[in-house]
Structures are given as C-alpha cells and as structure tokens.
Amino acid sequence: MKGFDAKFRDFPDYIIGITKEIWEDRGIHTLHDYYSADIVVRTPGSVVVGNRGVIGATMATLHEFPDRVLLGEDVIWSGDPETGMLSSHRITSMATHAGDGVYGRATGRKLVYRILADCHARENTIDDEWLIRDQGAIVRQLGLEPRDYAAGLIEREGGPARCVKPLTPETDLPGPYTGTGNDSAWGERLSEILSRIMSADLSAIADEYDRACHLDYPGGVTAHGREAADRFWMGLRAAFPNAEFTLHHVIGREDDMMPPRAAVRWSLWGRHEGWGAFGVPTGAMVYVLGITHAEFGPWGLRRECTLYDETAIWKQILLQEGAR
C-alpha cells in the first residue's frame, strides 16, 4: 500500500496489526506514529483531540484490564491509499477487571464485549476516529446497570457542571475526513433497511432479514430471528420517536472468502419522549451514535451487529434531569 509500512499486506492487515501491536504487544509508544498529533477521537461519552490523550487513556485501560485481548472479527473499508481509507473495524475484546479505574474497584471479573470503530488513515497514520464500546455489556458484567453507572460517573467526574460531556452535535469537532463511503449496492441495501426501520416501517425486517439471522446488540445481547430484531429496533425508535435519523457513512464490500457485507455509521438526535428501551420518557435531548455491520446471504440479512453506548445515553438523560 502506497505510503504505508511494507510489513502490512493490505488495509485490514494494517488495522488489525496496529491494534494488536498497541494493546497486546504493549507498543503504546507507537501511538505517536500511528495516530496523528491532532487526531479527533469521538466516543459516545466524549470527544478527545490529540494522541497524547489517547496514550493516557490507553495506559489507564491497560492498568484496569492488563490482560486485555482484542480479536479482530472484520474490517469493512473504503477509499484508497492515495486519498485516504476509512475502516469500520469489528472487535471482540476479552479482559479481566484486575485494577482500579473508571469502572470502580477491581472485581477480578472476566469480561467479553464488542467494539465497533471507524478510523480514517493516510500515510500510515490514523487522523480521525469514531469508536463505540459496548459499555452496557461491560458494566452489566461488573454487576451494575447502565443508568446507575452513568449516575456514578457524573458524581466521580465532579458533578453535572464539571463532568465530561457526552458526544452531541453541539460538542462534536470537525476532523480531516469528510467522505461518506462508497457506492456499493450492499451498503445501499443496508442503509435502505435502516432508513425504513427508522421511518417506522418495521416490515423491513420481515422483508430483508433471513429468518435464521444472527444478531448482536448493545448490552452483550446475542439473539436470533426476526422477532428479536423487531424488538431491538422498536425499543430504540420508540424511545426517540421523533428524533432525526442521519446516515453519516455507508460502506459495502465483496471480498474473497467473505459474504457480501456492509457497515453504516448513523445517528439519532432528538428528545426522549417515548416509552421504549430507556424507560419513562424524560423529554431530554439525546444523541445516539450507532454503527451497524451486516452480512448478507441467499435469504437476506443473515448477520447483524449494531452498537450504541447505553451509558452515554443515560448520562445525557441524567444531566438534563439534574438541570431541572
């Protein structure tokens, strides 16, 4: 790949390789090379600028989870080395909560959770990132509920006025990447499915999903079949029935030894004014950043992984409850 280290045979190998090098091989110092000095890293819980902040956060995470392993399941990507490439990386992470940190006193519990990360890379360097950890799965495995964890986080960070503010259109910062993906029919198909669902056309699930679909959702939920997909998407949209749905990035790919697949980054921005996945309606303005990966087969969408951060949603709700 032009501009990238010759040890990487292709872009997925670069993304999976540097992830292992940084985390499992303890090459944290390589973030000075692999991440640009002014990188913008967005998670649902915050916006961080600069690789120094990323290095600090990485060390803190490894103190809390010293045996953390990140297994790269797939890299769905678009672009080219000359203009830059965008990867949507799906990871299963396994770790032991062995140190005190942001999740509280060490519990010794074993965790398994997923991560979806969109990264823009040029010249062997990542300069823009959107990352979603399944925080709901993490905190539940530690014996907490997402709402309670969010409330405790607000308190530990100094209260509503001083705590770290979650990502919203008002706190987001621009980065160098302005692309929207590629023109693959598979990306278009997934984006159409999501658009129909978010327009309250839940019949899209019966039309487009394989009856035997495998589903991975926030909270470490693994489920199967169309009814489970309907329940998940209904619960989210019912909580924010009038929120604006936006497609931010759409990729589709066909690669050797892989099924046709797609990655879509999307958002909801609006009020928590319905009964759904987040309980009693509060009227709070909430931003939901989501990423969806899907694989297709002869009978439709056969595998889906969608993530959003439940704790960041609850933090937004609680901050606005506290302001009233």
JSON list of C-alpha atoms in Angstrom, two decimals, residues 43-273:
[
{"chain": "A", "resi": 43, "resn": "THR", "atom": "CA", "xyz": [-16.80, 8.10, 21.52]},
{"chain": "A", "resi": 44, "resn": "PRO", "atom": "CA", "xyz": [-20.41, 8.48, 22.64]},
{"chain": "A", "resi": 45, "resn": "GLY", "atom": "CA", "xyz": [-19.04, 9.55, 26.02]},
{"chain": "A", "resi": 46, "resn": "SER", "atom": "CA", "xyz": [-16.59, 12.25, 24.94]},
{"chain": "A", "resi": 47, "resn": "VAL", "atom": "CA", "xyz": [-14.56, 13.98, 22.23]},
{"chain": "A", "resi": 48, "resn": "VAL", "atom": "CA", "xyz": [-10.77, 13.89, 22.62]},
{"chain": "A", "resi": 49, "resn": "VAL", "atom": "CA", "xyz": [-8.22, 15.74, 20.47]},
{"chain": "A", "resi": 50, "resn": "GLY", "atom": "CA", "xyz": [-4.60, 14.63, 20.17]},
{"chain": "A", "resi": 51, "resn": "ASN", "atom": "CA", "xyz": [-2.68, 11.39, 20.51]},
{"chain": "A", "resi": 52, "resn": "ARG", "atom": "CA", "xyz": [-1.38, 12.30, 23.97]},
{"chain": "A", "resi": 53, "resn": "GLY", "atom": "CA", "xyz": [-4.88, 11.96, 25.38]},
{"chain": "A", "resi": 54, "resn": "VAL", "atom": "CA", "xyz": [-5.26, 8.64, 23.58]},
{"chain": "A", "resi": 55, "resn": "ILE", "atom": "CA", "xyz": [-1.97, 7.38, 25.05]},
{"chain": "A", "resi": 56, "resn": "GLY", "atom": "CA", "xyz": [-3.05, 8.34, 28.56]},
{"chain": "A", "resi": 57, "resn": "ALA", "atom": "CA", "xyz": [-6.42, 6.64, 28.14]},
{"chain": "A", "resi": 58, "resn": "THR", "atom": "CA", "xyz": [-4.77, 3.51, 26.72]},
{"chain": "A", "resi": 59, "resn": "MET", "atom": "CA", "xyz": [-2.44, 3.18, 29.72]},
{"chain": "A", "resi": 60, "resn": "ALA", "atom": "CA", "xyz": [-5.33, 3.72, 32.13]},
{"chain": "A", "resi": 61, "resn": "THR", "atom": "CA", "xyz": [-7.35, 1.00, 30.40]},
{"chain": "A", "resi": 62, "resn": "LEU", "atom": "CA", "xyz": [-4.44, -1.44, 30.48]},
{"chain": "A", "resi": 63, "resn": "HIS", "atom": "CA", "xyz": [-3.94, -0.74, 34.18]},
{"chain": "A", "resi": 64, "resn": "GLU", "atom": "CA", "xyz": [-7.57, -1.67, 34.78]},
{"chain": "A", "resi": 65, "resn": "PHE", "atom": "CA", "xyz": [-7.60, -4.58, 32.29]},
{"chain": "A", "resi": 66, "resn": "PRO", "atom": "CA", "xyz": [-3.96, -5.74, 32.00]},
{"chain": "A", "resi": 67, "resn": "ASP", "atom": "CA", "xyz": [-4.68, -8.95, 30.08]},
{"chain": "A", "resi": 68, "resn": "ARG", "atom": "CA", "xyz": [-6.97, -7.35, 27.51]},
{"chain": "A", "resi": 69, "resn": "VAL", "atom": "CA", "xyz": [-7.15, -9.15, 24.16]},
{"chain": "A", "resi": 70, "resn": "LEU", "atom": "CA", "xyz": [-8.72, -7.59, 21.04]},
{"chain": "A", "resi": 71, "resn": "LEU", "atom": "CA", "xyz": [-9.84, -10.09, 18.42]},
{"chain": "A", "resi": 72, "resn": "GLY", "atom": "CA", "xyz": [-10.45, -8.50, 15.03]},
{"chain": "A", "resi": 73, "resn": "GLU", "atom": "CA", "xyz": [-13.58, -10.07, 13.52]},
{"chain": "A", "resi": 74, "resn": "ASP", "atom": "CA", "xyz": [-13.76, -7.97, 10.36]},
{"chain": "A", "resi": 75, "resn": "VAL", "atom": "CA", "xyz": [-12.59, -4.78, 8.69]},
{"chain": "A", "resi": 76, "resn": "ILE", "atom": "CA", "xyz": [-15.07, -3.28, 6.23]},
{"chain": "A", "resi": 77, "resn": "TRP", "atom": "CA", "xyz": [-13.36, -0.46, 4.37]},
{"chain": "A", "resi": 78, "resn": "SER", "atom": "CA", "xyz": [-13.48, 2.07, 1.56]},
{"chain": "A", "resi": 79, "resn": "GLY", "atom": "CA", "xyz": [-11.14, 4.53, -0.16]},
{"chain": "A", "resi": 80, "resn": "ASP", "atom": "CA", "xyz": [-7.59, 4.13, -1.44]},
{"chain": "A", "resi": 81, "resn": "PRO", "atom": "CA", "xyz": [-4.05, 4.82, -0.16]},
{"chain": "A", "resi": 82, "resn": "GLU", "atom": "CA", "xyz": [-3.68, 7.99, -2.22]},
{"chain": "A", "resi": 83, "resn": "THR", "atom": "CA", "xyz": [-6.77, 9.82, -0.90]},
{"chain": "A", "resi": 84, "resn": "GLY", "atom": "CA", "xyz": [-7.15, 8.01, 2.42]},
{"chain": "A", "resi": 85, "resn": "MET", "atom": "CA", "xyz": [-9.06, 4.96, 3.62]},
{"chain": "A", "resi": 86, "resn": "LEU", "atom": "CA", "xyz": [-11.87, 4.51, 6.14]},
{"chain": "A", "resi": 87, "resn": "SER", "atom": "CA", "xyz": [-12.04, 1.24, 8.07]},
{"chain": "A", "resi": 88, "resn": "SER", "atom": "CA", "xyz": [-15.00, 0.02, 10.09]},
{"chain": "A", "resi": 89, "resn": "HIS", "atom": "CA", "xyz": [-13.40, -2.49, 12.45]},
{"chain": "A", "resi": 90, "resn": "ARG", "atom": "CA", "xyz": [-15.40, -5.02, 14.49]},
{"chain": "A", "resi": 91, "resn": "ILE", "atom": "CA", "xyz": [-13.65, -6.36, 17.57]},
{"chain": "A", "resi": 92, "resn": "THR", "atom": "CA", "xyz": [-14.41, -8.82, 20.34]},
{"chain": "A", "resi": 93, "resn": "SER", "atom": "CA", "xyz": [-12.49, -7.85, 23.47]},
{"chain": "A", "resi": 94, "resn": "MET", "atom": "CA", "xyz": [-11.77, -10.14, 26.41]},
{"chain": "A", "resi": 95, "resn": "ALA", "atom": "CA", "xyz": [-10.30, -8.86, 29.67]},
{"chain": "A", "resi": 96, "resn": "THR", "atom": "CA", "xyz": [-10.08, -9.31, 33.43]},
{"chain": "A", "resi": 97, "resn": "HIS", "atom": "CA", "xyz": [-11.08, -6.38, 35.65]},
{"chain": "A", "resi": 98, "resn": "ALA", "atom": "CA", "xyz": [-7.86, -6.59, 37.68]},
{"chain": "A", "resi": 99, "resn": "GLY", "atom": "CA", "xyz": [-7.12, -2.93, 38.52]},
{"chain": "A", "resi": 100, "resn": "ASP", "atom": "CA", "xyz": [-8.98, 0.03, 39.99]},
{"chain": "A", "resi": 101, "resn": "GLY", "atom": "CA", "xyz": [-10.16, 2.60, 37.48]},
{"chain": "A", "resi": 102, "resn": "VAL", "atom": "CA", "xyz": [-13.08, 4.23, 35.72]},
{"chain": "A", "resi": 103, "resn": "TYR", "atom": "CA", "xyz": [-15.21, 1.13, 36.36]},
{"chain": "A", "resi": 104, "resn": "GLY", "atom": "CA", "xyz": [-14.51, 1.24, 40.10]},
{"chain": "A", "resi": 105, "resn": "ARG", "atom": "CA", "xyz": [-12.60, -1.08, 42.41]},
{"chain": "A", "resi": 106, "resn": "ALA", "atom": "CA", "xyz": [-11.12, -4.16, 40.77]},
{"chain": "A", "resi": 107, "resn": "THR", "atom": "CA", "xyz": [-13.56, -7.06, 40.85]},
{"chain": "A", "resi": 108, "resn": "GLY", "atom": "CA", "xyz": [-11.48, -9.80, 39.20]},
{"chain": "A", "resi": 109, "resn": "ARG", "atom": "CA", "xyz": [-14.38, -10.50, 36.84]},
{"chain": "A", "resi": 110, "resn": "LYS", "atom": "CA", "xyz": [-13.82, -11.78, 33.32]},
{"chain": "A", "resi": 111, "resn": "LEU", "atom": "CA", "xyz": [-15.42, -9.65, 30.59]},
{"chain": "A", "resi": 112, "resn": "VAL", "atom": "CA", "xyz": [-16.31, -10.20, 26.95]},
{"chain": "A", "resi": 113, "resn": "TYR", "atom": "CA", "xyz": [-17.65, -7.30, 24.89]},
{"chain": "A", "resi": 114, "resn": "ARG", "atom": "CA", "xyz": [-17.67, -5.86, 21.39]},
{"chain": "A", "resi": 115, "resn": "ILE", "atom": "CA", "xyz": [-16.29, -2.67, 19.88]},
{"chain": "A", "resi": 116, "resn": "LEU", "atom": "CA", "xyz": [-17.00, -1.01, 16.53]},
{"chain": "A", "resi": 117, "resn": "ALA", "atom": "CA", "xyz": [-14.52, 1.62, 15.38]},
{"chain": "A", "resi": 118, "resn": "ASP", "atom": "CA", "xyz": [-14.41, 3.75, 12.23]},
{"chain": "A", "resi": 119, "resn": "CYS", "atom": "CA", "xyz": [-10.89, 5.03, 11.51]},
{"chain": "A", "resi": 120, "resn": "HIS", "atom": "CA", "xyz": [-9.54, 7.21, 8.71]},
{"chain": "A", "resi": 121, "resn": "ALA", "atom": "CA", "xyz": [-5.94, 6.53, 7.72]},
{"chain": "A", "resi": 122, "resn": "ARG", "atom": "CA", "xyz": [-3.44, 8.17, 5.37]},
{"chain": "A", "resi": 123, "resn": "GLU", "atom": "CA", "xyz": [0.31, 7.69, 5.06]},
{"chain": "A", "resi": 124, "resn": "ASN", "atom": "CA", "xyz": [0.44, 5.02, 7.80]},
{"chain": "A", "resi": 125, "resn": "THR", "atom": "CA", "xyz": [-1.36, 7.33, 10.25]},
{"chain": "A", "resi": 126, "resn": "ILE", "atom": "CA", "xyz": [-4.89, 7.48, 11.66]},
{"chain": "A", "resi": 127, "resn": "ASP", "atom": "CA", "xyz": [-6.17, 11.05, 11.93]},
{"chain": "A", "resi": 128, "resn": "ASP", "atom": "CA", "xyz": [-9.94, 10.70, 12.54]},
{"chain": "A", "resi": 129, "resn": "GLU", "atom": "CA", "xyz": [-11.91, 8.16, 14.60]},
{"chain": "A", "resi": 130, "resn": "TRP", "atom": "CA", "xyz": [-15.41, 7.22, 15.76]},
{"chain": "A", "resi": 131, "resn": "LEU", "atom": "CA", "xyz": [-15.43, 4.45, 18.39]},
{"chain": "A", "resi": 132, "resn": "ILE", "atom": "CA", "xyz": [-18.27, 2.68, 20.18]},
{"chain": "A", "resi": 133, "resn": "ARG", "atom": "CA", "xyz": [-17.63, 0.22, 23.03]},
{"chain": "A", "resi": 134, "resn": "ASP", "atom": "CA", "xyz": [-20.50, -1.89, 24.31]},
{"chain": "A", "resi": 135, "resn": "GLN", "atom": "CA", "xyz": [-20.47, -0.13, 27.65]},
{"chain": "A", "resi": 136, "resn": "GLY", "atom": "CA", "xyz": [-23.78, -1.77, 28.55]},
{"chain": "A", "resi": 137, "resn": "ALA", "atom": "CA", "xyz": [-22.14, -5.19, 28.32]},
{"chain": "A", "resi": 138, "resn": "ILE", "atom": "CA", "xyz": [-19.11, -4.06, 30.33]},
{"chain": "A", "resi": 139, "resn": "VAL", "atom": "CA", "xyz": [-20.98, -2.58, 33.28]},
{"chain": "A", "resi": 140, "resn": "ARG", "atom": "CA", "xyz": [-23.56, -5.39, 33.47]},
{"chain": "A", "resi": 141, "resn": "GLN", "atom": "CA", "xyz": [-20.77, -7.96, 33.71]},
{"chain": "A", "resi": 142, "resn": "LEU", "atom": "CA", "xyz": [-19.39, -5.88, 36.60]},
{"chain": "A", "resi": 143, "resn": "GLY", "atom": "CA", "xyz": [-22.74, -6.09, 38.38]},
{"chain": "A", "resi": 144, "resn": "LEU", "atom": "CA", "xyz": [-24.05, -2.62, 37.51]},
{"chain": "A", "resi": 145, "resn": "GLU", "atom": "CA", "xyz": [-26.91, -1.23, 35.45]},
{"chain": "A", "resi": 146, "resn": "PRO", "atom": "CA", "xyz": [-26.06, 1.36, 32.74]},
{"chain": "A", "resi": 147, "resn": "ARG", "atom": "CA", "xyz": [-28.21, 4.07, 34.40]},
{"chain": "A", "resi": 148, "resn": "ASP", "atom": "CA", "xyz": [-26.54, 3.55, 37.78]},
{"chain": "A", "resi": 149, "resn": "TYR", "atom": "CA", "xyz": [-23.08, 3.52, 36.24]},
{"chain": "A", "resi": 150, "resn": "ALA", "atom": "CA", "xyz": [-23.81, 6.80, 34.42]},
{"chain": "A", "resi": 151, "resn": "ALA", "atom": "CA", "xyz": [-25.05, 8.40, 37.64]},
{"chain": "A", "resi": 152, "resn": "GLY", "atom": "CA", "xyz": [-21.91, 7.31, 39.48]},
{"chain": "A", "resi": 153, "resn": "LEU", "atom": "CA", "xyz": [-19.70, 8.56, 36.66]},
{"chain": "A", "resi": 154, "resn": "ILE", "atom": "CA", "xyz": [-21.26, 12.02, 36.82]},
{"chain": "A", "resi": 155, "resn": "GLU", "atom": "CA", "xyz": [-20.55, 12.13, 40.55]},
{"chain": "A", "resi": 156, "resn": "ARG", "atom": "CA", "xyz": [-16.96, 10.86, 40.22]},
{"chain": "A", "resi": 157, "resn": "GLU", "atom": "CA", "xyz": [-16.22, 13.40, 37.50]},
{"chain": "A", "resi": 158, "resn": "GLY", "atom": "CA", "xyz": [-17.22, 16.30, 39.74]},
{"chain": "A", "resi": 159, "resn": "GLY", "atom": "CA", "xyz": [-20.96, 16.64, 39.25]},
{"chain": "A", "resi": 160, "resn": "PRO", "atom": "CA", "xyz": [-23.15, 17.87, 36.38]},
{"chain": "A", "resi": 161, "resn": "ALA", "atom": "CA", "xyz": [-21.29, 21.15, 35.92]},
{"chain": "A", "resi": 162, "resn": "ARG", "atom": "CA", "xyz": [-17.79, 19.64, 35.76]},
{"chain": "A", "resi": 163, "resn": "CYS", "atom": "CA", "xyz": [-18.21, 16.15, 34.34]},
{"chain": "A", "resi": 164, "resn": "VAL", "atom": "CA", "xyz": [-17.08, 15.09, 30.88]},
{"chain": "A", "resi": 165, "resn": "LYS", "atom": "CA", "xyz": [-19.82, 15.93, 28.39]},
{"chain": "A", "resi": 166, "resn": "PRO", "atom": "CA", "xyz": [-21.04, 13.20, 26.02]},
{"chain": "A", "resi": 167, "resn": "LEU", "atom": "CA", "xyz": [-20.80, 13.49, 22.25]},
{"chain": "A", "resi": 168, "resn": "THR", "atom": "CA", "xyz": [-23.60, 15.52, 20.64]},
{"chain": "A", "resi": 169, "resn": "PRO", "atom": "CA", "xyz": [-23.75, 17.71, 17.53]},
{"chain": "A", "resi": 170, "resn": "GLU", "atom": "CA", "xyz": [-23.02, 20.58, 19.91]},
{"chain": "A", "resi": 171, "resn": "THR", "atom": "CA", "xyz": [-19.83, 19.05, 21.37]},
{"chain": "A", "resi": 172, "resn": "ASP", "atom": "CA", "xyz": [-18.53, 17.34, 18.21]},
{"chain": "A", "resi": 173, "resn": "LEU", "atom": "CA", "xyz": [-15.44, 18.68, 16.49]},
{"chain": "A", "resi": 174, "resn": "PRO", "atom": "CA", "xyz": [-14.55, 18.53, 12.79]},
{"chain": "A", "resi": 175, "resn": "GLY", "atom": "CA", "xyz": [-11.78, 16.23, 11.65]},
{"chain": "A", "resi": 176, "resn": "PRO", "atom": "CA", "xyz": [-9.97, 15.86, 8.34]},
{"chain": "A", "resi": 177, "resn": "TYR", "atom": "CA", "xyz": [-12.18, 13.09, 6.96]},
{"chain": "A", "resi": 178, "resn": "THR", "atom": "CA", "xyz": [-15.25, 14.26, 5.06]},
{"chain": "A", "resi": 179, "resn": "GLY", "atom": "CA", "xyz": [-16.02, 11.16, 2.98]},
{"chain": "A", "resi": 180, "resn": "THR", "atom": "CA", "xyz": [-19.30, 9.27, 3.08]},
{"chain": "A", "resi": 181, "resn": "GLY", "atom": "CA", "xyz": [-18.20, 5.78, 1.98]},
{"chain": "A", "resi": 182, "resn": "ASN", "atom": "CA", "xyz": [-18.57, 4.06, -1.37]},
{"chain": "A", "resi": 183, "resn": "ASP", "atom": "CA", "xyz": [-21.30, 3.26, -3.87]},
{"chain": "A", "resi": 184, "resn": "SER", "atom": "CA", "xyz": [-21.59, -0.49, -3.27]},
{"chain": "A", "resi": 185, "resn": "ALA", "atom": "CA", "xyz": [-25.07, -1.98, -3.66]},
{"chain": "A", "resi": 186, "resn": "TRP", "atom": "CA", "xyz": [-24.62, -3.80, -0.34]},
{"chain": "A", "resi": 187, "resn": "GLY", "atom": "CA", "xyz": [-24.04, -0.58, 1.56]},
{"chain": "A", "resi": 188, "resn": "GLU", "atom": "CA", "xyz": [-27.04, 0.91, -0.16]},
{"chain": "A", "resi": 189, "resn": "ARG", "atom": "CA", "xyz": [-29.13, -2.10, 0.79]},
{"chain": "A", "resi": 190, "resn": "LEU", "atom": "CA", "xyz": [-28.22, -1.85, 4.48]},
{"chain": "A", "resi": 191, "resn": "SER", "atom": "CA", "xyz": [-28.76, 1.91, 4.55]},
{"chain": "A", "resi": 192, "resn": "GLU", "atom": "CA", "xyz": [-32.21, 1.42, 2.99]},
{"chain": "A", "resi": 193, "resn": "ILE", "atom": "CA", "xyz": [-33.11, -1.18, 5.60]},
{"chain": "A", "resi": 194, "resn": "LEU", "atom": "CA", "xyz": [-32.08, 1.14, 8.44]},
{"chain": "A", "resi": 195, "resn": "SER", "atom": "CA", "xyz": [-33.88, 4.09, 6.86]},
{"chain": "A", "resi": 196, "resn": "ARG", "atom": "CA", "xyz": [-37.10, 2.09, 6.56]},
{"chain": "A", "resi": 197, "resn": "ILE", "atom": "CA", "xyz": [-36.87, 0.95, 10.18]},
{"chain": "A", "resi": 198, "resn": "MET", "atom": "CA", "xyz": [-36.21, 4.49, 11.40]},
{"chain": "A", "resi": 199, "resn": "SER", "atom": "CA", "xyz": [-39.20, 5.68, 9.35]},
{"chain": "A", "resi": 200, "resn": "ALA", "atom": "CA", "xyz": [-41.36, 3.28, 11.41]},
{"chain": "A", "resi": 201, "resn": "ASP", "atom": "CA", "xyz": [-41.55, 0.75, 8.58]},
{"chain": "A", "resi": 202, "resn": "LEU", "atom": "CA", "xyz": [-40.66, -2.29, 10.69]},
{"chain": "A", "resi": 203, "resn": "SER", "atom": "CA", "xyz": [-41.91, -4.55, 7.89]},
{"chain": "A", "resi": 204, "resn": "ALA", "atom": "CA", "xyz": [-38.39, -4.05, 6.50]},
{"chain": "A", "resi": 205, "resn": "ILE", "atom": "CA", "xyz": [-37.26, -6.74, 8.94]},
{"chain": "A", "resi": 206, "resn": "ALA", "atom": "CA", "xyz": [-39.66, -9.35, 7.55]},
{"chain": "A", "resi": 207, "resn": "ASP", "atom": "CA", "xyz": [-38.78, -8.27, 4.01]},
{"chain": "A", "resi": 208, "resn": "GLU", "atom": "CA", "xyz": [-35.00, -8.17, 4.34]},
{"chain": "A", "resi": 209, "resn": "TYR", "atom": "CA", "xyz": [-33.82, -10.34, 7.25]},
{"chain": "A", "resi": 210, "resn": "ASP", "atom": "CA", "xyz": [-33.12, -14.05, 6.97]},
{"chain": "A", "resi": 211, "resn": "ARG", "atom": "CA", "xyz": [-35.46, -15.97, 9.31]},
{"chain": "A", "resi": 212, "resn": "ALA", "atom": "CA", "xyz": [-32.34, -17.52, 10.88]},
{"chain": "A", "resi": 213, "resn": "CYS", "atom": "CA", "xyz": [-30.47, -14.22, 11.30]},
{"chain": "A", "resi": 214, "resn": "HIS", "atom": "CA", "xyz": [-27.79, -13.98, 14.00]},
{"chain": "A", "resi": 215, "resn": "LEU", "atom": "CA", "xyz": [-27.96, -10.71, 15.93]},
{"chain": "A", "resi": 216, "resn": "ASP", "atom": "CA", "xyz": [-25.54, -8.95, 18.30]},
{"chain": "A", "resi": 217, "resn": "TYR", "atom": "CA", "xyz": [-26.87, -5.89, 20.13]},
{"chain": "A", "resi": 218, "resn": "PRO", "atom": "CA", "xyz": [-25.90, -3.49, 22.97]},
{"chain": "A", "resi": 219, "resn": "GLY", "atom": "CA", "xyz": [-25.66, -4.98, 26.42]},
{"chain": "A", "resi": 220, "resn": "GLY", "atom": "CA", "xyz": [-23.86, -8.08, 25.18]},
{"chain": "A", "resi": 221, "resn": "VAL", "atom": "CA", "xyz": [-27.13, -9.38, 23.75]},
{"chain": "A", "resi": 222, "resn": "THR", "atom": "CA", "xyz": [-26.92, -12.22, 21.23]},
{"chain": "A", "resi": 223, "resn": "ALA", "atom": "CA", "xyz": [-30.22, -13.23, 19.67]},
{"chain": "A", "resi": 224, "resn": "HIS", "atom": "CA", "xyz": [-31.65, -14.95, 16.62]},
{"chain": "A", "resi": 225, "resn": "GLY", "atom": "CA", "xyz": [-34.58, -14.43, 14.31]},
{"chain": "A", "resi": 226, "resn": "ARG", "atom": "CA", "xyz": [-36.70, -11.58, 13.02]},
{"chain": "A", "resi": 227, "resn": "GLU", "atom": "CA", "xyz": [-38.72, -11.17, 16.22]},
{"chain": "A", "resi": 228, "resn": "ALA", "atom": "CA", "xyz": [-35.57, -10.30, 18.18]},
{"chain": "A", "resi": 229, "resn": "ALA", "atom": "CA", "xyz": [-34.55, -7.75, 15.54]},
{"chain": "A", "resi": 230, "resn": "ASP", "atom": "CA", "xyz": [-38.02, -6.19, 15.66]},
{"chain": "A", "resi": 231, "resn": "ARG", "atom": "CA", "xyz": [-37.88, -5.94, 19.46]},
{"chain": "A", "resi": 232, "resn": "PHE", "atom": "CA", "xyz": [-34.46, -4.27, 19.47]},
{"chain": "A", "resi": 233, "resn": "TRP", "atom": "CA", "xyz": [-35.18, -1.68, 16.80]},
{"chain": "A", "resi": 234, "resn": "MET", "atom": "CA", "xyz": [-38.69, -0.99, 18.10]},
{"chain": "A", "resi": 235, "resn": "GLY", "atom": "CA", "xyz": [-37.32, -0.36, 21.58]},
{"chain": "A", "resi": 236, "resn": "LEU", "atom": "CA", "xyz": [-34.78, 2.16, 20.34]},
{"chain": "A", "resi": 237, "resn": "ARG", "atom": "CA", "xyz": [-37.05, 4.05, 17.98]},
{"chain": "A", "resi": 238, "resn": "ALA", "atom": "CA", "xyz": [-39.97, 4.07, 20.43]},
{"chain": "A", "resi": 239, "resn": "ALA", "atom": "CA", "xyz": [-37.79, 5.86, 23.00]},
{"chain": "A", "resi": 240, "resn": "PHE", "atom": "CA", "xyz": [-36.92, 8.60, 20.48]},
{"chain": "A", "resi": 241, "resn": "PRO", "atom": "CA", "xyz": [-39.89, 8.52, 18.08]},
{"chain": "A", "resi": 242, "resn": "ASN", "atom": "CA", "xyz": [-39.32, 11.96, 16.56]},
{"chain": "A", "resi": 243, "resn": "ALA", "atom": "CA", "xyz": [-35.53, 12.11, 16.68]},
{"chain": "A", "resi": 244, "resn": "GLU", "atom": "CA", "xyz": [-33.78, 12.96, 13.43]},
{"chain": "A", "resi": 245, "resn": "PHE", "atom": "CA", "xyz": [-32.15, 9.92, 11.85]},
{"chain": "A", "resi": 246, "resn": "THR", "atom": "CA", "xyz": [-28.98, 10.61, 9.84]},
{"chain": "A", "resi": 247, "resn": "LEU", "atom": "CA", "xyz": [-26.81, 8.31, 7.74]},
{"chain": "A", "resi": 248, "resn": "HIS", "atom": "CA", "xyz": [-23.22, 9.50, 8.11]},
{"chain": "A", "resi": 249, "resn": "HIS", "atom": "CA", "xyz": [-21.14, 6.83, 6.39]},
{"chain": "A", "resi": 250, "resn": "VAL", "atom": "CA", "xyz": [-22.05, 3.85, 4.20]},
{"chain": "A", "resi": 251, "resn": "ILE", "atom": "CA", "xyz": [-19.65, 1.11, 3.01]},
{"chain": "A", "resi": 252, "resn": "GLY", "atom": "CA", "xyz": [-20.38, -2.12, 1.16]},
{"chain": "A", "resi": 253, "resn": "ARG", "atom": "CA", "xyz": [-17.88, -4.78, 0.08]},
{"chain": "A", "resi": 254, "resn": "GLU", "atom": "CA", "xyz": [-17.47, -8.10, -1.67]},
{"chain": "A", "resi": 255, "resn": "ASP", "atom": "CA", "xyz": [-14.17, -9.82, -0.85]},
{"chain": "A", "resi": 256, "resn": "ASP", "atom": "CA", "xyz": [-12.73, -13.29, -1.41]},
{"chain": "A", "resi": 257, "resn": "MET", "atom": "CA", "xyz": [-13.83, -15.87, 1.16]},
{"chain": "A", "resi": 258, "resn": "MET", "atom": "CA", "xyz": [-16.27, -13.39, 2.74]},
{"chain": "A", "resi": 259, "resn": "PRO", "atom": "CA", "xyz": [-20.04, -12.93, 2.36]},
{"chain": "A", "resi": 260, "resn": "PRO", "atom": "CA", "xyz": [-21.28, -9.63, 0.92]},
{"chain": "A", "resi": 261, "resn": "ARG", "atom": "CA", "xyz": [-21.30, -7.18, 3.81]},
{"chain": "A", "resi": 262, "resn": "ALA", "atom": "CA", "xyz": [-21.82, -3.56, 4.78]},
{"chain": "A", "resi": 263, "resn": "ALA", "atom": "CA", "xyz": [-21.01, -1.05, 7.51]},
{"chain": "A", "resi": 264, "resn": "VAL", "atom": "CA", "xyz": [-23.14, 2.00, 8.26]},
{"chain": "A", "resi": 265, "resn": "ARG", "atom": "CA", "xyz": [-22.48, 4.76, 10.82]},
{"chain": "A", "resi": 266, "resn": "TRP", "atom": "CA", "xyz": [-25.67, 6.60, 11.78]},
{"chain": "A", "resi": 267, "resn": "SER", "atom": "CA", "xyz": [-27.19, 8.77, 14.49]},
{"chain": "A", "resi": 268, "resn": "LEU", "atom": "CA", "xyz": [-30.41, 9.82, 16.19]},
{"chain": "A", "resi": 269, "resn": "TRP", "atom": "CA", "xyz": [-30.74, 13.35, 17.60]},
{"chain": "A", "resi": 270, "resn": "GLY", "atom": "CA", "xyz": [-33.92, 14.30, 19.41]},
{"chain": "A", "resi": 271, "resn": "ARG", "atom": "CA", "xyz": [-35.98, 14.10, 22.58]},
{"chain": "A", "resi": 272, "resn": "HIS", "atom": "CA", "xyz": [-36.52, 11.12, 24.83]},
{"chain": "A", "resi": 273, "resn": "GLU", "atom": "CA", "xyz": [-40.28, 11.37, 24.60]}
]
